[in-house]
Amino acid sequence: CIFCKLANKDIPTNIIYEDEKFTVILDASPATKGHALILPKNHFDDIYSMDDATAAHVFQVAVKVAKAMKETLGCEGLNIVQNNGEIAGQTVFHFHMHIIPRYKGDTVNIGWTPGKADADEINELKEKIAAGL
């Protein structure tokens, strides 16, 4: 797995942060200046295979990186993007989280057209999902 090799320094890369569970690298094909990837050192295909402690820790790392980017790069905002499954845009099947600094006039387009759902549909979905938790 290419991301296992990057996270564990088997392949040299541009590391900006590292701890016992994660390595954060600059993306080789950045959407904007400073675009980074948070990579767990242990292999998880996606969010579905990740344990709760690792999942919680990834957001602690994301907060640390986001604050550093805002302070040092002067970005006006940022997107946190994490895709699961090919249909959702995942192309490397090793869990990873994108931290994408945003600047006025950049060309990043992350969005969707809002749909519609009536109260009955929302209630049915709420009950179905809650029953699975």
PDB file of C-alpha atoms in Angstrom:
ATOM      1  CA  CYS A   1       0.000   0.000   0.000  1.00  0.00           C
ATOM      2  CA  ILE A   2       1.558   3.279  -1.117  1.00  0.00           C
ATOM      3  CA  PHE A   3       0.071   5.235   1.813  1.00  0.00           C
ATOM      4  CA  CYS A   4       1.383   2.659   4.328  1.00  0.00           C
ATOM      5  CA  LYS A   5       4.842   3.178   2.834  1.00  0.00           C
ATOM      6  CA  LEU A   6       4.520   6.974   2.995  1.00  0.00           C
ATOM      7  CA  ALA A   7       3.074   6.986   6.534  1.00  0.00           C
ATOM      8  CA  ASN A   8       5.838   4.717   7.811  1.00  0.00           C
ATOM      9  CA  LYS A   9       8.649   6.519   5.961  1.00  0.00           C
ATOM     10  CA  ASP A  10       9.514   3.601   3.687  1.00  0.00           C
ATOM     11  CA  ILE A  11       9.265   6.159   0.873  1.00  0.00           C
ATOM     12  CA  PRO A  12      10.669   9.662   1.471  1.00  0.00           C
ATOM     13  CA  THR A  13       8.004  12.370   1.535  1.00  0.00           C
ATOM     14  CA  ASN A  14       7.267  15.870   2.819  1.00  0.00           C
ATOM     15  CA  ILE A  15       6.242  15.240   6.430  1.00  0.00           C
ATOM     16  CA  ILE A  16       4.818  18.237   8.289  1.00  0.00           C
ATOM     17  CA  TYR A  17       3.675  16.383  11.435  1.00  0.00           C
ATOM     18  CA  GLU A  18       4.069  12.953  12.977  1.00  0.00           C
ATOM     19  CA  ASP A  19       3.004  11.202  16.156  1.00  0.00           C
ATOM     20  CA  GLU A  20       2.719   7.580  17.248  1.00  0.00           C
ATOM     21  CA  LYS A  21      -0.405   6.916  15.129  1.00  0.00           C
ATOM     22  CA  PHE A  22      -0.319   9.350  12.199  1.00  0.00           C
ATOM     23  CA  THR A  23       1.932  10.977   9.654  1.00  0.00           C
ATOM     24  CA  VAL A  24       0.814  14.178   7.929  1.00  0.00           C
ATOM     25  CA  ILE A  25       2.329  14.897   4.528  1.00  0.00           C
ATOM     26  CA  LEU A  26       1.949  17.575   1.895  1.00  0.00           C
ATOM     27  CA  ASP A  27      -0.117  16.270  -1.029  1.00  0.00           C
ATOM     28  CA  ALA A  28       1.989  15.672  -4.152  1.00  0.00           C
ATOM     29  CA  SER A  29      -0.913  16.914  -6.322  1.00  0.00           C
ATOM     30  CA  PRO A  30      -2.319  19.726  -4.179  1.00  0.00           C
ATOM     31  CA  ALA A  31      -5.688  21.353  -4.677  1.00  0.00           C
ATOM     32  CA  THR A  32      -4.268  24.516  -3.038  1.00  0.00           C
ATOM     33  CA  LYS A  33      -1.048  25.709  -1.423  1.00  0.00           C
ATOM     34  CA  GLY A  34      -0.499  23.638   1.731  1.00  0.00           C
ATOM     35  CA  HIS A  35      -2.946  20.796   0.910  1.00  0.00           C
ATOM     36  CA  ALA A  36      -2.036  17.973   3.294  1.00  0.00           C
ATOM     37  CA  LEU A  37      -2.975  14.340   3.899  1.00  0.00           C
ATOM     38  CA  ILE A  38      -3.381  12.779   7.323  1.00  0.00           C
ATOM     39  CA  LEU A  39      -2.313   9.124   7.060  1.00  0.00           C
ATOM     40  CA  PRO A  40      -2.635   6.522   9.812  1.00  0.00           C
ATOM     41  CA  LYS A  41       0.516   4.439  10.235  1.00  0.00           C
ATOM     42  CA  ASN A  42      -1.625   1.315  10.601  1.00  0.00           C
ATOM     43  CA  HIS A  43      -3.576   0.268   7.536  1.00  0.00           C
ATOM     44  CA  PHE A  44      -7.321   0.867   7.484  1.00  0.00           C
ATOM     45  CA  ASP A  45      -9.067   0.550   4.111  1.00  0.00           C
ATOM     46  CA  ASP A  46     -11.619   3.210   5.041  1.00  0.00           C
ATOM     47  CA  ILE A  47     -13.568   4.684   7.947  1.00  0.00           C
ATOM     48  CA  TYR A  48     -15.608   1.495   8.318  1.00  0.00           C
ATOM     49  CA  SER A  49     -12.542  -0.495   9.354  1.00  0.00           C
ATOM     50  CA  MET A  50     -11.174   2.079  11.794  1.00  0.00           C
ATOM     51  CA  ASP A  51     -11.368   1.656  15.568  1.00  0.00           C
ATOM     52  CA  ASP A  52     -12.929   4.382  17.738  1.00  0.00           C
ATOM     53  CA  ALA A  53      -9.676   5.526  19.381  1.00  0.00           C
ATOM     54  CA  THR A  54      -7.923   6.032  16.043  1.00  0.00           C
ATOM     55  CA  ALA A  55     -10.968   7.795  14.602  1.00  0.00           C
ATOM     56  CA  ALA A  56     -11.026  10.199  17.554  1.00  0.00           C
ATOM     57  CA  HIS A  57      -7.296  10.835  17.288  1.00  0.00           C
ATOM     58  CA  VAL A  58      -7.481  11.715  13.576  1.00  0.00           C
ATOM     59  CA  PHE A  59      -9.620  14.740  14.439  1.00  0.00           C
ATOM     60  CA  GLN A  60      -7.193  15.841  17.138  1.00  0.00           C
ATOM     61  CA  VAL A  61      -4.483  15.811  14.476  1.00  0.00           C
ATOM     62  CA  ALA A  62      -6.774  17.636  12.022  1.00  0.00           C
ATOM     63  CA  VAL A  63      -7.394  20.432  14.541  1.00  0.00           C
ATOM     64  CA  LYS A  64      -3.655  20.806  15.209  1.00  0.00           C
ATOM     65  CA  VAL A  65      -2.836  20.959  11.472  1.00  0.00           C
ATOM     66  CA  ALA A  66      -5.741  23.305  10.699  1.00  0.00           C
ATOM     67  CA  LYS A  67      -4.681  25.786  13.371  1.00  0.00           C
ATOM     68  CA  ALA A  68      -1.074  25.725  12.132  1.00  0.00           C
ATOM     69  CA  MET A  69      -2.213  26.297   8.535  1.00  0.00           C
ATOM     70  CA  LYS A  70      -4.419  29.238   9.479  1.00  0.00           C
ATOM     71  CA  GLU A  71      -1.589  30.834  11.454  1.00  0.00           C
ATOM     72  CA  THR A  72       1.296  30.173   9.060  1.00  0.00           C
ATOM     73  CA  LEU A  73      -0.315  30.184   5.607  1.00  0.00           C
ATOM     74  CA  GLY A  74      -2.919  32.869   6.188  1.00  0.00           C
ATOM     75  CA  CYS A  75      -5.649  30.774   4.579  1.00  0.00           C
ATOM     76  CA  GLU A  76      -9.148  32.190   4.897  1.00  0.00           C
ATOM     77  CA  GLY A  77     -10.728  28.814   5.635  1.00  0.00           C
ATOM     78  CA  LEU A  78     -10.205  25.136   4.936  1.00  0.00           C
ATOM     79  CA  ASN A  79     -11.993  21.999   3.921  1.00  0.00           C
ATOM     80  CA  ILE A  80     -11.622  18.650   5.628  1.00  0.00           C
ATOM     81  CA  VAL A  81     -12.408  15.944   3.069  1.00  0.00           C
ATOM     82  CA  GLN A  82     -12.500  12.208   3.669  1.00  0.00           C
ATOM     83  CA  ASN A  83     -13.892   9.814   1.027  1.00  0.00           C
ATOM     84  CA  ASN A  84     -15.019   6.221   1.596  1.00  0.00           C
ATOM     85  CA  GLY A  85     -15.614   3.898  -1.325  1.00  0.00           C
ATOM     86  CA  GLU A  86     -15.084   4.352  -5.031  1.00  0.00           C
ATOM     87  CA  ILE A  87     -18.552   5.873  -5.511  1.00  0.00           C
ATOM     88  CA  ALA A  88     -17.567   8.598  -3.018  1.00  0.00           C
ATOM     89  CA  GLY A  89     -14.315   9.388  -4.820  1.00  0.00           C
ATOM     90  CA  GLN A  90     -11.865   7.237  -2.838  1.00  0.00           C
ATOM     91  CA  THR A  91      -8.985   6.309  -5.142  1.00  0.00           C
ATOM     92  CA  VAL A  92      -6.429   5.002  -2.620  1.00  0.00           C
ATOM     93  CA  PHE A  93      -7.877   2.390  -0.291  1.00  0.00           C
ATOM     94  CA  HIS A  94      -5.950   3.395   2.802  1.00  0.00           C
ATOM     95  CA  PHE A  95      -7.925   5.753   5.051  1.00  0.00           C
ATOM     96  CA  HIS A  96      -6.714   9.315   4.613  1.00  0.00           C
ATOM     97  CA  MET A  97      -8.052  12.754   5.380  1.00  0.00           C
ATOM     98  CA  HIS A  98      -7.425  15.790   3.196  1.00  0.00           C
ATOM     99  CA  ILE A  99      -6.833  19.154   4.865  1.00  0.00           C
ATOM    100  CA  ILE A 100      -7.262  21.730   2.096  1.00  0.00           C
ATOM    101  CA  PRO A 101      -6.475  25.371   2.926  1.00  0.00           C
ATOM    102  CA  ARG A 102      -8.789  27.765   1.105  1.00  0.00           C
ATOM    103  CA  TYR A 103      -7.866  31.125  -0.375  1.00  0.00           C
ATOM    104  CA  LYS A 104      -9.945  33.805  -2.038  1.00  0.00           C
ATOM    105  CA  GLY A 105     -10.084  33.081  -5.764  1.00  0.00           C
ATOM    106  CA  ASP A 106      -8.848  29.466  -5.562  1.00  0.00           C
ATOM    107  CA  THR A 107     -10.363  26.957  -7.975  1.00  0.00           C
ATOM    108  CA  VAL A 108     -11.405  24.259  -5.494  1.00  0.00           C
ATOM    109  CA  ASN A 109     -15.046  23.274  -5.888  1.00  0.00           C
ATOM    110  CA  ILE A 110     -16.444  21.060  -3.139  1.00  0.00           C
ATOM    111  CA  GLY A 111     -20.210  21.064  -3.131  1.00  0.00           C
ATOM    112  CA  TRP A 112     -23.483  19.551  -4.232  1.00  0.00           C
ATOM    113  CA  THR A 113     -26.952  20.573  -5.263  1.00  0.00           C
ATOM    114  CA  PRO A 114     -29.232  20.422  -2.199  1.00  0.00           C
ATOM    115  CA  GLY A 115     -32.012  17.880  -2.555  1.00  0.00           C
ATOM    116  CA  LYS A 116     -35.433  17.711  -0.965  1.00  0.00           C
ATOM    117  CA  ALA A 117     -36.830  15.346   1.664  1.00  0.00           C
ATOM    118  CA  ASP A 118     -40.251  15.453   3.247  1.00  0.00           C
ATOM    119  CA  ALA A 119     -40.906  14.974   6.960  1.00  0.00           C
ATOM    120  CA  ASP A 120     -42.029  11.335   6.528  1.00  0.00           C
ATOM    121  CA  GLU A 121     -38.848  10.397   4.667  1.00  0.00           C
ATOM    122  CA  ILE A 122     -36.652  12.138   7.236  1.00  0.00           C
ATOM    123  CA  ASN A 123     -38.461  10.391  10.099  1.00  0.00           C
ATOM    124  CA  GLU A 124     -38.106   6.980   8.397  1.00  0.00           C
ATOM    125  CA  LEU A 125     -34.379   7.565   7.829  1.00  0.00           C
ATOM    126  CA  LYS A 126     -33.901   8.799  11.395  1.00  0.00           C
ATOM    127  CA  GLU A 127     -35.469   5.652  12.818  1.00  0.00           C
ATOM    128  CA  LYS A 128     -33.593   3.313  10.479  1.00  0.00           C
ATOM    129  CA  ILE A 129     -30.155   4.830  11.113  1.00  0.00           C
ATOM    130  CA  ALA A 130     -30.704   5.195  14.869  1.00  0.00           C
ATOM    131  CA  ALA A 131     -31.678   1.503  15.082  1.00  0.00           C
ATOM    132  CA  GLY A 132     -28.307   0.598  13.567  1.00  0.00           C
ATOM    133  CA  LEU A 133     -26.278   2.509  16.149  1.00  0.00           C
TER     134      LEU A 133
END
